[in-house]
mmCIF file with all atom_site columns, N, CA and C in Angstrom:
data_model
loop_
_atom_site.group_PDB
_atom_site.id
_atom_site.type_symbol
_atom_site.label_atom_id
_atom_site.label_alt_id
_atom_site.label_comp_id
_atom_site.label_asym_id
_atom_site.label_entity_id
_atom_site.label_seq_id
_atom_site.pdbx_PDB_ins_code
_atom_site.Cartn_x
_atom_site.Cartn_y
_atom_site.Cartn_z
_atom_site.occupancy
_atom_site.B_iso_or_equiv
_atom_site.pdbx_formal_charge
_atom_site.auth_seq_id
_atom_site.auth_comp_id
_atom_site.auth_asym_id
_atom_site.auth_atom_id
_atom_site.pdbx_PDB_model_num
ATOM 1   N N  . MET K 1 1  ? 112.362 35.826 140.331 1.00 58.00 ? 1030 MET K N  1
ATOM 2   C CA . MET K 1 1  ? 111.916 35.132 141.529 1.00 58.00 ? 1030 MET K CA 1
ATOM 3   C C  . MET K 1 1  ? 113.136 34.535 142.220 1.00 58.00 ? 1030 MET K C  1
ATOM 4   N N  . ALA K 1 2  ? 113.183 34.621 143.525 1.00 92.00 ? 1031 ALA K N  1
ATOM 5   C CA . ALA K 1 2  ? 114.276 34.044 144.293 1.00 92.00 ? 1031 ALA K CA 1
ATOM 6   C C  . ALA K 1 2  ? 114.204 32.516 144.236 1.00 92.00 ? 1031 ALA K C  1
ATOM 7   N N  . LEU K 1 3  ? 115.353 31.887 144.396 1.00 95.00 ? 1032 LEU K N  1
ATOM 8   C CA . LEU K 1 3  ? 115.410 30.429 144.324 1.00 95.00 ? 1032 LEU K CA 1
ATOM 9   C C  . LEU K 1 3  ? 114.438 29.780 145.301 1.00 95.00 ? 1032 LEU K C  1
ATOM 10  N N  . VAL K 1 4  ? 114.361 30.278 146.516 1.00 96.00 ? 1033 VAL K N  1
ATOM 11  C CA . VAL K 1 4  ? 113.464 29.654 147.496 1.00 96.00 ? 1033 VAL K CA 1
ATOM 12  C C  . VAL K 1 4  ? 112.000 29.787 147.054 1.00 96.00 ? 1033 VAL K C  1
ATOM 13  N N  . ASP K 1 5  ? 111.664 30.880 146.372 1.00 96.00 ? 1034 ASP K N  1
ATOM 14  C CA . ASP K 1 5  ? 110.295 31.015 145.847 1.00 96.00 ? 1034 ASP K CA 1
ATOM 15  C C  . ASP K 1 5  ? 110.023 29.948 144.787 1.00 96.00 ? 1034 ASP K C  1
ATOM 16  N N  . ASP K 1 6  ? 111.023 29.699 143.925 1.00 97.00 ? 1035 ASP K N  1
ATOM 17  C CA . ASP K 1 6  ? 110.880 28.652 142.911 1.00 97.00 ? 1035 ASP K CA 1
ATOM 18  C C  . ASP K 1 6  ? 110.754 27.276 143.557 1.00 97.00 ? 1035 ASP K C  1
ATOM 19  N N  . ILE K 1 7  ? 111.543 27.023 144.581 1.00 98.00 ? 1036 ILE K N  1
ATOM 20  C CA . ILE K 1 7  ? 111.478 25.734 145.289 1.00 98.00 ? 1036 ILE K CA 1
ATOM 21  C C  . ILE K 1 7  ? 110.069 25.526 145.845 1.00 98.00 ? 1036 ILE K C  1
ATOM 22  N N  . GLU K 1 8  ? 109.537 26.542 146.496 1.00 98.00 ? 1037 GLU K N  1
ATOM 23  C CA . GLU K 1 8  ? 108.194 26.428 147.063 1.00 98.00 ? 1037 GLU K CA 1
ATOM 24  C C  . GLU K 1 8  ? 107.137 26.275 145.966 1.00 98.00 ? 1037 GLU K C  1
ATOM 25  N N  . PHE K 1 9  ? 107.287 27.029 144.889 1.00 98.00 ? 1038 PHE K N  1
ATOM 26  C CA . PHE K 1 9  ? 106.314 26.947 143.799 1.00 98.00 ? 1038 PHE K CA 1
ATOM 27  C C  . PHE K 1 9  ? 106.265 25.545 143.206 1.00 98.00 ? 1038 PHE K C  1
ATOM 28  N N  . TYR K 1 10 ? 107.425 25.030 142.812 1.00 98.00 ? 1039 TYR K N  1
ATOM 29  C CA . TYR K 1 10 ? 107.450 23.711 142.171 1.00 98.00 ? 1039 TYR K CA 1
ATOM 30  C C  . TYR K 1 10 ? 107.170 22.586 143.168 1.00 98.00 ? 1039 TYR K C  1
ATOM 31  N N  . GLY K 1 11 ? 107.610 22.727 144.397 1.00 98.00 ? 1040 GLY K N  1
ATOM 32  C CA . GLY K 1 11 ? 107.311 21.721 145.412 1.00 98.00 ? 1040 GLY K CA 1
ATOM 33  C C  . GLY K 1 11 ? 105.821 21.633 145.700 1.00 98.00 ? 1040 GLY K C  1
ATOM 34  N N  . ARG K 1 12 ? 105.208 22.785 145.827 1.00 98.00 ? 1041 ARG K N  1
ATOM 35  C CA . ARG K 1 12 ? 103.763 22.841 146.064 1.00 98.00 ? 1041 ARG K CA 1
ATOM 36  C C  . ARG K 1 12 ? 103.006 22.245 144.875 1.00 98.00 ? 1041 ARG K C  1
ATOM 37  N N  . ALA K 1 13 ? 103.434 22.596 143.661 1.00 98.00 ? 1042 ALA K N  1
ATOM 38  C CA . ALA K 1 13 ? 102.772 22.082 142.450 1.00 98.00 ? 1042 ALA K CA 1
ATOM 39  C C  . ALA K 1 13 ? 102.898 20.566 142.360 1.00 98.00 ? 1042 ALA K C  1
ATOM 40  N N  . ALA K 1 14 ? 104.073 20.042 142.694 1.00 98.00 ? 1043 ALA K N  1
ATOM 41  C CA . ALA K 1 14 ? 104.278 18.590 142.649 1.00 98.00 ? 1043 ALA K CA 1
ATOM 42  C C  . ALA K 1 14 ? 103.425 17.897 143.707 1.00 98.00 ? 1043 ALA K C  1
ATOM 43  N N  . ASP K 1 15 ? 103.411 18.432 144.921 1.00 98.00 ? 1044 ASP K N  1
ATOM 44  C CA . ASP K 1 15 ? 102.625 17.818 145.993 1.00 98.00 ? 1044 ASP K CA 1
ATOM 45  C C  . ASP K 1 15 ? 101.126 17.851 145.703 1.00 98.00 ? 1044 ASP K C  1
ATOM 46  N N  . ALA K 1 16 ? 100.672 18.917 145.060 1.00 98.00 ? 1045 ALA K N  1
ATOM 47  C CA . ALA K 1 16 ? 99.240  19.046 144.754 1.00 98.00 ? 1045 ALA K CA 1
ATOM 48  C C  . ALA K 1 16 ? 98.835  18.228 143.538 1.00 98.00 ? 1045 ALA K C  1
ATOM 49  N N  . GLY K 1 17 ? 99.809  17.693 142.812 1.00 98.00 ? 1046 GLY K N  1
ATOM 50  C CA . GLY K 1 17 ? 99.497  16.928 141.617 1.00 98.00 ? 1046 GLY K CA 1
ATOM 51  C C  . GLY K 1 17 ? 99.252  17.808 140.399 1.00 98.00 ? 1046 GLY K C  1
ATOM 52  N N  . ASP K 1 18 ? 99.559  19.098 140.521 1.00 98.00 ? 1047 ASP K N  1
ATOM 53  C CA . ASP K 1 18 ? 99.383  20.012 139.396 1.00 98.00 ? 1047 ASP K CA 1
ATOM 54  C C  . ASP K 1 18 ? 100.463 19.814 138.336 1.00 98.00 ? 1047 ASP K C  1
ATOM 55  N N  . MET K 1 19 ? 101.566 19.168 138.745 1.00 98.00 ? 1048 MET K N  1
ATOM 56  C CA . MET K 1 19 ? 102.693 18.933 137.851 1.00 98.00 ? 1048 MET K CA 1
ATOM 57  C C  . MET K 1 19 ? 103.347 17.626 138.274 1.00 98.00 ? 1048 MET K C  1
ATOM 58  N N  . PRO K 1 20 ? 103.683 16.758 137.334 1.00 98.00 ? 1049 PRO K N  1
ATOM 59  C CA . PRO K 1 20 ? 104.390 15.536 137.721 1.00 98.00 ? 1049 PRO K CA 1
ATOM 60  C C  . PRO K 1 20 ? 105.706 15.881 138.417 1.00 98.00 ? 1049 PRO K C  1
ATOM 61  N N  . ARG K 1 21 ? 106.065 15.103 139.426 1.00 98.00 ? 1050 ARG K N  1
ATOM 62  C CA . ARG K 1 21 ? 107.261 15.389 140.230 1.00 98.00 ? 1050 ARG K CA 1
ATOM 63  C C  . ARG K 1 21 ? 108.511 15.488 139.363 1.00 98.00 ? 1050 ARG K C  1
ATOM 64  N N  . ASP K 1 22 ? 108.694 14.576 138.415 1.00 98.00 ? 1051 ASP K N  1
ATOM 65  C CA . ASP K 1 22 ? 109.906 14.625 137.587 1.00 98.00 ? 1051 ASP K CA 1
ATOM 66  C C  . ASP K 1 22 ? 109.946 15.893 136.734 1.00 98.00 ? 1051 ASP K C  1
ATOM 67  N N  . GLN K 1 23 ? 108.792 16.353 136.301 1.00 98.00 ? 1052 GLN K N  1
ATOM 68  C CA . GLN K 1 23 ? 108.728 17.602 135.532 1.00 98.00 ? 1052 GLN K CA 1
ATOM 69  C C  . GLN K 1 23 ? 109.052 18.796 136.435 1.00 98.00 ? 1052 GLN K C  1
ATOM 70  N N  . ALA K 1 24 ? 108.564 18.775 137.665 1.00 98.00 ? 1053 ALA K N  1
ATOM 71  C CA . ALA K 1 24 ? 108.858 19.851 138.618 1.00 98.00 ? 1053 ALA K CA 1
ATOM 72  C C  . ALA K 1 24 ? 110.356 19.902 138.932 1.00 98.00 ? 1053 ALA K C  1
ATOM 73  N N  . VAL K 1 25 ? 110.966 18.728 139.071 1.00 98.00 ? 1054 VAL K N  1
ATOM 74  C CA . VAL K 1 25 ? 112.405 18.660 139.343 1.00 98.00 ? 1054 VAL K CA 1
ATOM 75  C C  . VAL K 1 25 ? 113.181 19.292 138.194 1.00 98.00 ? 1054 VAL K C  1
ATOM 76  N N  . ARG K 1 26 ? 112.848 18.926 136.976 1.00 98.00 ? 1055 ARG K N  1
ATOM 77  C CA . ARG K 1 26 ? 113.543 19.488 135.806 1.00 98.00 ? 1055 ARG K CA 1
ATOM 78  C C  . ARG K 1 26 ? 113.300 20.997 135.686 1.00 98.00 ? 1055 ARG K C  1
ATOM 79  N N  . ALA K 1 27 ? 112.070 21.415 135.925 1.00 98.00 ? 1056 ALA K N  1
ATOM 80  C CA . ALA K 1 27 ? 111.741 22.848 135.827 1.00 98.00 ? 1056 ALA K CA 1
ATOM 81  C C  . ALA K 1 27 ? 112.493 23.651 136.875 1.00 98.00 ? 1056 ALA K C  1
ATOM 82  N N  . LEU K 1 28 ? 112.610 23.121 138.086 1.00 98.00 ? 1057 LEU K N  1
ATOM 83  C CA . LEU K 1 28 ? 113.354 23.817 139.133 1.00 98.00 ? 1057 LEU K CA 1
ATOM 84  C C  . LEU K 1 28 ? 114.835 23.894 138.786 1.00 98.00 ? 1057 LEU K C  1
ATOM 85  N N  . ALA K 1 29 ? 115.391 22.808 138.289 1.00 98.00 ? 1058 ALA K N  1
ATOM 86  C CA . ALA K 1 29 ? 116.801 22.829 137.891 1.00 98.00 ? 1058 ALA K CA 1
ATOM 87  C C  . ALA K 1 29 ? 117.024 23.876 136.804 1.00 98.00 ? 1058 ALA K C  1
ATOM 88  N N  . ASP K 1 30 ? 116.127 23.949 135.839 1.00 98.00 ? 1059 ASP K N  1
ATOM 89  C CA . ASP K 1 30 ? 116.238 24.951 134.778 1.00 98.00 ? 1059 ASP K CA 1
ATOM 90  C C  . ASP K 1 30 ? 116.090 26.365 135.331 1.00 98.00 ? 1059 ASP K C  1
ATOM 91  N N  . ALA K 1 31 ? 115.129 26.560 136.217 1.00 97.00 ? 1060 ALA K N  1
ATOM 92  C CA . ALA K 1 31 ? 114.881 27.891 136.788 1.00 97.00 ? 1060 ALA K CA 1
ATOM 93  C C  . ALA K 1 31 ? 116.039 28.375 137.660 1.00 97.00 ? 1060 ALA K C  1
ATOM 94  N N  . SER K 1 32 ? 116.819 27.436 138.185 1.00 97.00 ? 1061 SER K N  1
ATOM 95  C CA . SER K 1 32 ? 117.925 27.818 139.070 1.00 97.00 ? 1061 SER K CA 1
ATOM 96  C C  . SER K 1 32 ? 119.134 28.349 138.308 1.00 97.00 ? 1061 SER K C  1
ATOM 97  N N  . ASN K 1 33 ? 119.090 28.283 136.973 1.00 95.00 ? 1062 ASN K N  1
ATOM 98  C CA . ASN K 1 33 ? 120.185 28.806 136.145 1.00 95.00 ? 1062 ASN K CA 1
ATOM 99  C C  . ASN K 1 33 ? 121.546 28.269 136.564 1.00 95.00 ? 1062 ASN K C  1
ATOM 100 N N  . GLY K 1 34 ? 121.625 26.964 136.762 1.00 95.00 ? 1063 GLY K N  1
ATOM 101 C CA . GLY K 1 34 ? 122.886 26.335 137.130 1.00 95.00 ? 1063 GLY K CA 1
ATOM 102 C C  . GLY K 1 34 ? 123.127 26.253 138.624 1.00 95.00 ? 1063 GLY K C  1
ATOM 103 N N  . GLY K 1 35 ? 122.212 26.772 139.414 1.00 95.00 ? 1064 GLY K N  1
ATOM 104 C CA . GLY K 1 35 ? 122.379 26.743 140.864 1.00 95.00 ? 1064 GLY K CA 1
ATOM 105 C C  . GLY K 1 35 ? 122.086 25.387 141.483 1.00 95.00 ? 1064 GLY K C  1
ATOM 106 N N  . LEU K 1 36 ? 121.264 24.591 140.816 1.00 97.00 ? 1065 LEU K N  1
ATOM 107 C CA . LEU K 1 36 ? 120.912 23.268 141.326 1.00 97.00 ? 1065 LEU K CA 1
ATOM 108 C C  . LEU K 1 36 ? 121.100 22.219 140.231 1.00 97.00 ? 1065 LEU K C  1
ATOM 109 N N  . THR K 1 37 ? 121.689 21.110 140.596 1.00 97.00 ? 1066 THR K N  1
ATOM 110 C CA . THR K 1 37 ? 121.721 19.946 139.719 1.00 97.00 ? 1066 THR K CA 1
ATOM 111 C C  . THR K 1 37 ? 120.356 19.275 139.783 1.00 97.00 ? 1066 THR K C  1
ATOM 112 N N  . LEU K 1 38 ? 120.148 18.259 138.974 1.00 97.00 ? 1067 LEU K N  1
ATOM 113 C CA . LEU K 1 38 ? 118.884 17.521 139.068 1.00 97.00 ? 1067 LEU K CA 1
ATOM 114 C C  . LEU K 1 38 ? 118.736 16.880 140.445 1.00 97.00 ? 1067 LEU K C  1
ATOM 115 N N  . ALA K 1 39 ? 119.838 16.354 140.991 1.00 98.00 ? 1068 ALA K N  1
ATOM 116 C CA . ALA K 1 39 ? 119.770 15.747 142.332 1.00 98.00 ? 1068 ALA K CA 1
ATOM 117 C C  . ALA K 1 39 ? 119.447 16.803 143.386 1.00 98.00 ? 1068 ALA K C  1
ATOM 118 N N  . GLY K 1 40 ? 120.062 17.976 143.283 1.00 97.00 ? 1069 GLY K N  1
ATOM 119 C CA . GLY K 1 40 ? 119.779 19.051 144.228 1.00 97.00 ? 1069 GLY K CA 1
ATOM 120 C C  . GLY K 1 40 ? 118.362 19.558 144.092 1.00 97.00 ? 1069 GLY K C  1
ATOM 121 N N  . SER K 1 41 ? 117.898 19.619 142.855 1.00 98.00 ? 1070 SER K N  1
ATOM 122 C CA . SER K 1 41 ? 116.535 20.039 142.593 1.00 98.00 ? 1070 SER K CA 1
ATOM 123 C C  . SER K 1 41 ? 115.535 19.040 143.178 1.00 98.00 ? 1070 SER K C  1
ATOM 124 N N  . GLU K 1 42 ? 115.824 17.760 143.007 1.00 98.00 ? 1071 GLU K N  1
ATOM 125 C CA . GLU K 1 42 ? 114.938 16.726 143.565 1.00 98.00 ? 1071 GLU K CA 1
ATOM 126 C C  . GLU K 1 42 ? 114.893 16.818 145.086 1.00 98.00 ? 1071 GLU K C  1
ATOM 127 N N  . SER K 1 43 ? 116.045 16.987 145.704 1.00 97.00 ? 1072 SER K N  1
ATOM 128 C CA . SER K 1 43 ? 116.096 17.120 147.161 1.00 97.00 ? 1072 SER K CA 1
ATOM 129 C C  . SER K 1 43 ? 115.316 18.349 147.622 1.00 97.00 ? 1072 SER K C  1
ATOM 130 N N  . SER K 1 44 ? 115.466 19.440 146.891 1.00 97.00 ? 1073 SER K N  1
ATOM 131 C CA . SER K 1 44 ? 114.746 20.667 147.248 1.00 97.00 ? 1073 SER K CA 1
ATOM 132 C C  . SER K 1 44 ? 113.239 20.490 147.105 1.00 97.00 ? 1073 SER K C  1
ATOM 133 N N  . ILE K 1 45 ? 112.802 19.815 146.049 1.00 97.00 ? 1074 ILE K N  1
ATOM 134 C CA . ILE K 1 45 ? 111.369 19.547 145.851 1.00 97.00 ? 1074 ILE K CA 1
ATOM 135 C C  . ILE K 1 45 ? 110.846 18.660 146.986 1.00 97.00 ? 1074 ILE K C  1
ATOM 136 N N  . ASN K 1 46 ? 111.632 17.661 147.366 1.00 97.00 ? 1075 ASN K N  1
ATOM 137 C CA . ASN K 1 46 ? 111.205 16.739 148.426 1.00 97.00 ? 1075 ASN K CA 1
ATOM 138 C C  . ASN K 1 46 ? 111.124 17.413 149.784 1.00 97.00 ? 1075 ASN K C  1
ATOM 139 N N  . ASN K 1 47 ? 111.868 18.499 149.969 1.00 97.00 ? 1076 ASN K N  1
ATOM 140 C CA . ASN K 1 47 ? 111.915 19.184 151.273 1.00 97.00 ? 1076 ASN K CA 1
ATOM 141 C C  . ASN K 1 47 ? 111.499 20.652 151.157 1.00 97.00 ? 1076 ASN K C  1
ATOM 142 N N  . TRP K 1 48 ? 110.613 20.954 150.239 1.00 97.00 ? 1077 TRP K N  1
ATOM 143 C CA . TRP K 1 48 ? 110.282 22.345 149.957 1.00 97.00 ? 1077 TRP K CA 1
ATOM 144 C C  . TRP K 1 48 ? 109.654 23.058 151.146 1.00 97.00 ? 1077 TRP K C  1
ATOM 145 N N  . GLN K 1 49 ? 108.943 22.334 152.012 1.00 97.00 ? 1078 GLN K N  1
ATOM 146 C CA . GLN K 1 49 ? 108.242 22.973 153.132 1.00 97.00 ? 1078 GLN K CA 1
ATOM 147 C C  . GLN K 1 49 ? 109.205 23.636 154.121 1.00 97.00 ? 1078 GLN K C  1
ATOM 148 N N  . THR K 1 50 ? 110.437 23.158 154.192 1.00 96.00 ? 1079 THR K N  1
ATOM 149 C CA . THR K 1 50 ? 111.399 23.709 155.158 1.00 96.00 ? 1079 THR K CA 1
ATOM 150 C C  . THR K 1 50 ? 112.519 24.498 154.492 1.00 96.00 ? 1079 THR K C  1
ATOM 151 N N  . ALA K 1 51 ? 112.453 24.661 153.175 1.00 95.00 ? 1080 ALA K N  1
ATOM 152 C CA . ALA K 1 51 ? 113.538 25.340 152.448 1.00 95.00 ? 1080 ALA K CA 1
ATOM 153 C C  . ALA K 1 51 ? 113.728 26.778 152.924 1.00 95.00 ? 1080 ALA K C  1
ATOM 154 N N  . ARG K 1 52 ? 112.654 27.530 153.056 1.00 95.00 ? 1081 ARG K N  1
ATOM 155 C CA . ARG K 1 52 ? 112.778 28.939 153.430 1.00 95.00 ? 1081 ARG K CA 1
ATOM 156 C C  . ARG K 1 52 ? 113.422 29.093 154.807 1.00 95.00 ? 1081 ARG K C  1
ATOM 157 N N  . SER K 1 53 ? 112.984 28.320 155.772 1.00 95.00 ? 1082 SER K N  1
ATOM 158 C CA . SER K 1 53 ? 113.564 28.451 157.113 1.00 95.00 ? 1082 SER K CA 1
ATOM 159 C C  . SER K 1 53 ? 115.029 28.020 157.124 1.00 95.00 ? 1082 SER K C  1
ATOM 160 N N  . ARG K 1 54 ? 115.383 26.997 156.332 1.00 93.00 ? 1083 ARG K N  1
ATOM 161 C CA . ARG K 1 54 ? 116.792 26.581 156.247 1.00 93.00 ? 1083 ARG K CA 1
ATOM 162 C C  . ARG K 1 54 ? 117.648 27.672 155.627 1.00 93.00 ? 1083 ARG K C  1
ATOM 163 N N  . TYR K 1 55 ? 117.170 28.260 154.531 1.00 90.00 ? 1084 TYR K N  1
ATOM 164 C CA . TYR K 1 55 ? 117.934 29.326 153.875 1.00 90.00 ? 1084 TYR K CA 1
ATOM 165 C C  . TYR K 1 55 ? 118.040 30.562 154.769 1.00 90.00 ? 1084 TYR K C  1
ATOM 166 N N  . GLU K 1 56 ? 116.980 30.892 155.498 1.00 93.00 ? 1085 GLU K N  1
ATOM 167 C CA . GLU K 1 56 ? 117.042 32.027 156.420 1.00 93.00 ? 1085 GLU K CA 1
ATOM 168 C C  . GLU K 1 56 ? 118.067 31.778 157.523 1.00 93.00 ? 1085 GLU K C  1
ATOM 169 N N  . ALA K 1 57 ? 118.135 30.551 158.025 1.00 94.00 ? 1086 ALA K N  1
ATOM 170 C CA . ALA K 1 57 ? 119.117 30.218 159.068 1.00 94.00 ? 1086 ALA K CA 1
ATOM 171 C C  . ALA K 1 57 ? 120.539 30.307 158.517 1.00 94.00 ? 1086 ALA K C  1
ATOM 172 N N  . ILE K 1 58 ? 120.734 29.858 157.292 1.00 92.00 ? 1087 ILE K N  1
ATOM 173 C CA . ILE K 1 58 ? 122.064 29.938 156.665 1.00 92.00 ? 1087 ILE K CA 1
ATOM 174 C C  . ILE K 1 58 ? 122.467 31.400 156.499 1.00 92.00 ? 1087 ILE K C  1
ATOM 175 N N  . ALA K 1 59 ? 121.546 32.227 156.025 1.00 91.00 ? 1088 ALA K N  1
ATOM 176 C CA . ALA K 1 59 ? 121.839 33.650 155.824 1.00 91.00 ? 1088 ALA K CA 1
ATOM 177 C C  . ALA K 1 59 ? 122.164 34.326 157.150 1.00 91.00 ? 1088 ALA K C  1
ATOM 178 N N  . LYS K 1 60 ? 121.436 33.994 158.201 1.00 93.00 ? 1089 LYS K N  1
ATOM 179 C CA . LYS K 1 60 ? 121.691 34.591 159.516 1.00 93.00 ? 1089 LYS K CA 1
ATOM 180 C C  . LYS K 1 60 ? 123.061 34.169 160.035 1.00 93.00 ? 1089 LYS K C  1
ATOM 181 N N  . THR K 1 61 ? 123.391 32.907 159.901 1.00 94.00 ? 1090 THR K N  1
ATOM 182 C CA . THR K 1 61 ? 124.696 32.421 160.353 1.00 94.00 ? 1090 THR K CA 1
ATOM 183 C C  . THR K 1 61 ? 125.823 33.115 159.586 1.00 94.00 ? 1090 THR K C  1
ATOM 184 N N  . ALA K 1 62 ? 125.651 33.257 158.287 1.00 92.00 ? 1091 ALA K N  1
ATOM 185 C CA . ALA K 1 62 ? 126.673 33.926 157.474 1.00 92.00 ? 1091 ALA K CA 1
ATOM 186 C C  . ALA K 1 62 ? 126.820 35.385 157.892 1.00 92.00 ? 1091 ALA K C  1
ATOM 187 N N  . ALA K 1 63 ? 125.711 36.068 158.087 1.00 90.00 ? 1092 ALA K N  1
ATOM 188 C CA . ALA K 1 63 ? 125.757 37.475 158.499 1.00 90.00 ? 1092 ALA K CA 1
ATOM 189 C C  . ALA K 1 63 ? 126.406 37.614 159.868 1.00 90.00 ? 1092 ALA K C  1
ATOM 190 N N  . ASP K 1 64 ? 126.053 36.739 160.800 1.00 89.00 ? 1093 ASP K N  1
ATOM 191 C CA . ASP K 1 64 ? 126.659 36.779 162.130 1.00 89.00 ? 1093 ASP K CA 1
ATOM 192 C C  . ASP K 1 64 ? 128.160 36.541 162.058 1.00 89.00 ? 1093 ASP K C  1
ATOM 193 N N  . SER K 1 65 ? 128.566 35.606 161.217 1.00 88.00 ? 1094 SER K N  1
ATOM 194 C CA . SER K 1 65 ? 129.992 35.306 161.063 1.00 88.00 ? 1094 SER K CA 1
ATOM 195 C C  . SER K 1 65 ? 130.740 36.496 160.472 1.00 88.00 ? 1094 SER K C  1
ATOM 196 N N  . LEU K 1 66 ? 130.151 37.146 159.500 1.00 88.00 ? 1095 LEU K N  1
ATOM 197 C CA . LEU K 1 66 ? 130.785 38.323 158.898 1.00 88.00 ? 1095 LEU K CA 1
ATOM 198 C C  . LEU K 1 66 ? 130.913 39.464 159.898 1.00 88.00 ? 1095 LEU K C  1
ATOM 199 N N  . ARG K 1 67 ? 129.874 39.685 160.700 1.00 90.00 ? 1096 ARG K N  1
ATOM 200 C CA . ARG K 1 67 ? 129.943 40.727 161.732 1.00 90.00 ? 1096 ARG K CA 1
ATOM 201 C C  . ARG K 1 67 ? 131.044 40.407 162.737 1.00 90.00 ? 1096 ARG K C  1
ATOM 202 N N  . LYS K 1 68 ? 131.123 39.153 163.146 1.00 87.00 ? 1097 LYS K N  1
ATOM 203 C CA . LYS K 1 68 ? 132.146 38.748 164.118 1.00 87.00 ? 1097 LYS K CA 1
ATOM 204 C C  . LYS K 1 68 ? 133.537 38.932 163.517 1.00 87.00 ? 1097 LYS K C  1
ATOM 205 N N  . TRP K 1 69 ? 133.701 38.542 162.259 1.00 86.00 ? 1098 TRP K N  1
ATOM 206 C CA . TRP K 1 69 ? 134.987 38.680 161.598 1.00 86.00 ? 1098 TRP K CA 1
ATOM 207 C C  . TRP K 1 69 ? 135.383 40.150 161.463 1.00 86.00 ? 1098 TRP K C  1
ATOM 208 N N  . ALA K 1 70 ? 134.396 41.019 161.164 1.00 87.00 ? 1099 ALA K N  1
ATOM 209 C CA . ALA K 1 70 ? 134.682 42.454 161.006 1.00 87.00 ? 1099 ALA K CA 1
ATOM 210 C C  . ALA K 1 70 ? 135.151 43.060 162.314 1.00 87.00 ? 1099 ALA K C  1
ATOM 211 N N  . GLN K 1 71 ? 134.657 42.550 163.446 1.00 88.00 ? 1100 GLN K N  1
ATOM 212 C CA . GLN K 1 71 ? 135.060 43.065 164.750 1.00 88.00 ? 1100 GLN K CA 1
ATOM 213 C C  . GLN K 1 71 ? 136.409 42.507 165.177 1.00 88.00 ? 1100 GLN K C  1
ATOM 214 N N  . GLU K 1 72 ? 136.689 41.291 164.781 1.00 83.00 ? 1101 GLU K N  1
ATOM 215 C CA . GLU K 1 72 ? 137.937 40.620 165.188 1.00 83.00 ? 1101 GLU K CA 1
ATOM 216 C C  . GLU K 1 72 ? 138.396 39.708 164.064 1.00 83.00 ? 1101 GLU K C  1
ATOM 217 N N  . PRO K 1 73 ? 139.117 40.260 163.073 1.00 69.00 ? 1102 PRO K N  1
ATOM 218 C CA . PRO K 1 73 ? 139.566 39.437 161.938 1.00 69.00 ? 1102 PRO K CA 1
ATOM 219 C C  . PRO K 1 73 ? 140.433 38.267 162.398 1.00 69.00 ? 1102 PRO K C  1
ATOM 220 N N  . PRO K 1 74 ? 140.351 37.140 161.682 1.00 67.00 ? 1103 PRO K N  1
ATOM 221 C CA . PRO K 1 74 ? 141.186 35.994 162.039 1.00 67.00 ? 1103 PRO K CA 1
ATOM 222 C C  . PRO K 1 74 ? 142.674 36.330 161.864 1.00 67.00 ? 1103 PRO K C  1
ATOM 223 N N  . ARG K 1 75 ? 143.497 35.681 162.635 1.00 71.00 ? 1104 ARG K N  1
ATOM 224 C CA . ARG K 1 75 ? 144.943 35.966 162.579 1.00 71.00 ? 1104 ARG K CA 1
ATOM 225 C C  . ARG K 1 75 ? 145.653 34.935 161.776 1.00 71.00 ? 1104 ARG K C  1
#
């Protein structure tokens, strides 16, 4: 499962009361395989509703930057 899918899964579970928030934070940190600290996991759980759109915007910006660089490498 992609990280953003895990963020949405655990965020949704915490908000619905299906899982205690602190348990969801720890589970997300574990599921990220070192990608998120507990603080990062907590922030992601707290903002899970906008995680996908934020990550999509980051990916688009990175792709646009790479295309621009490929056309005109920095000097």
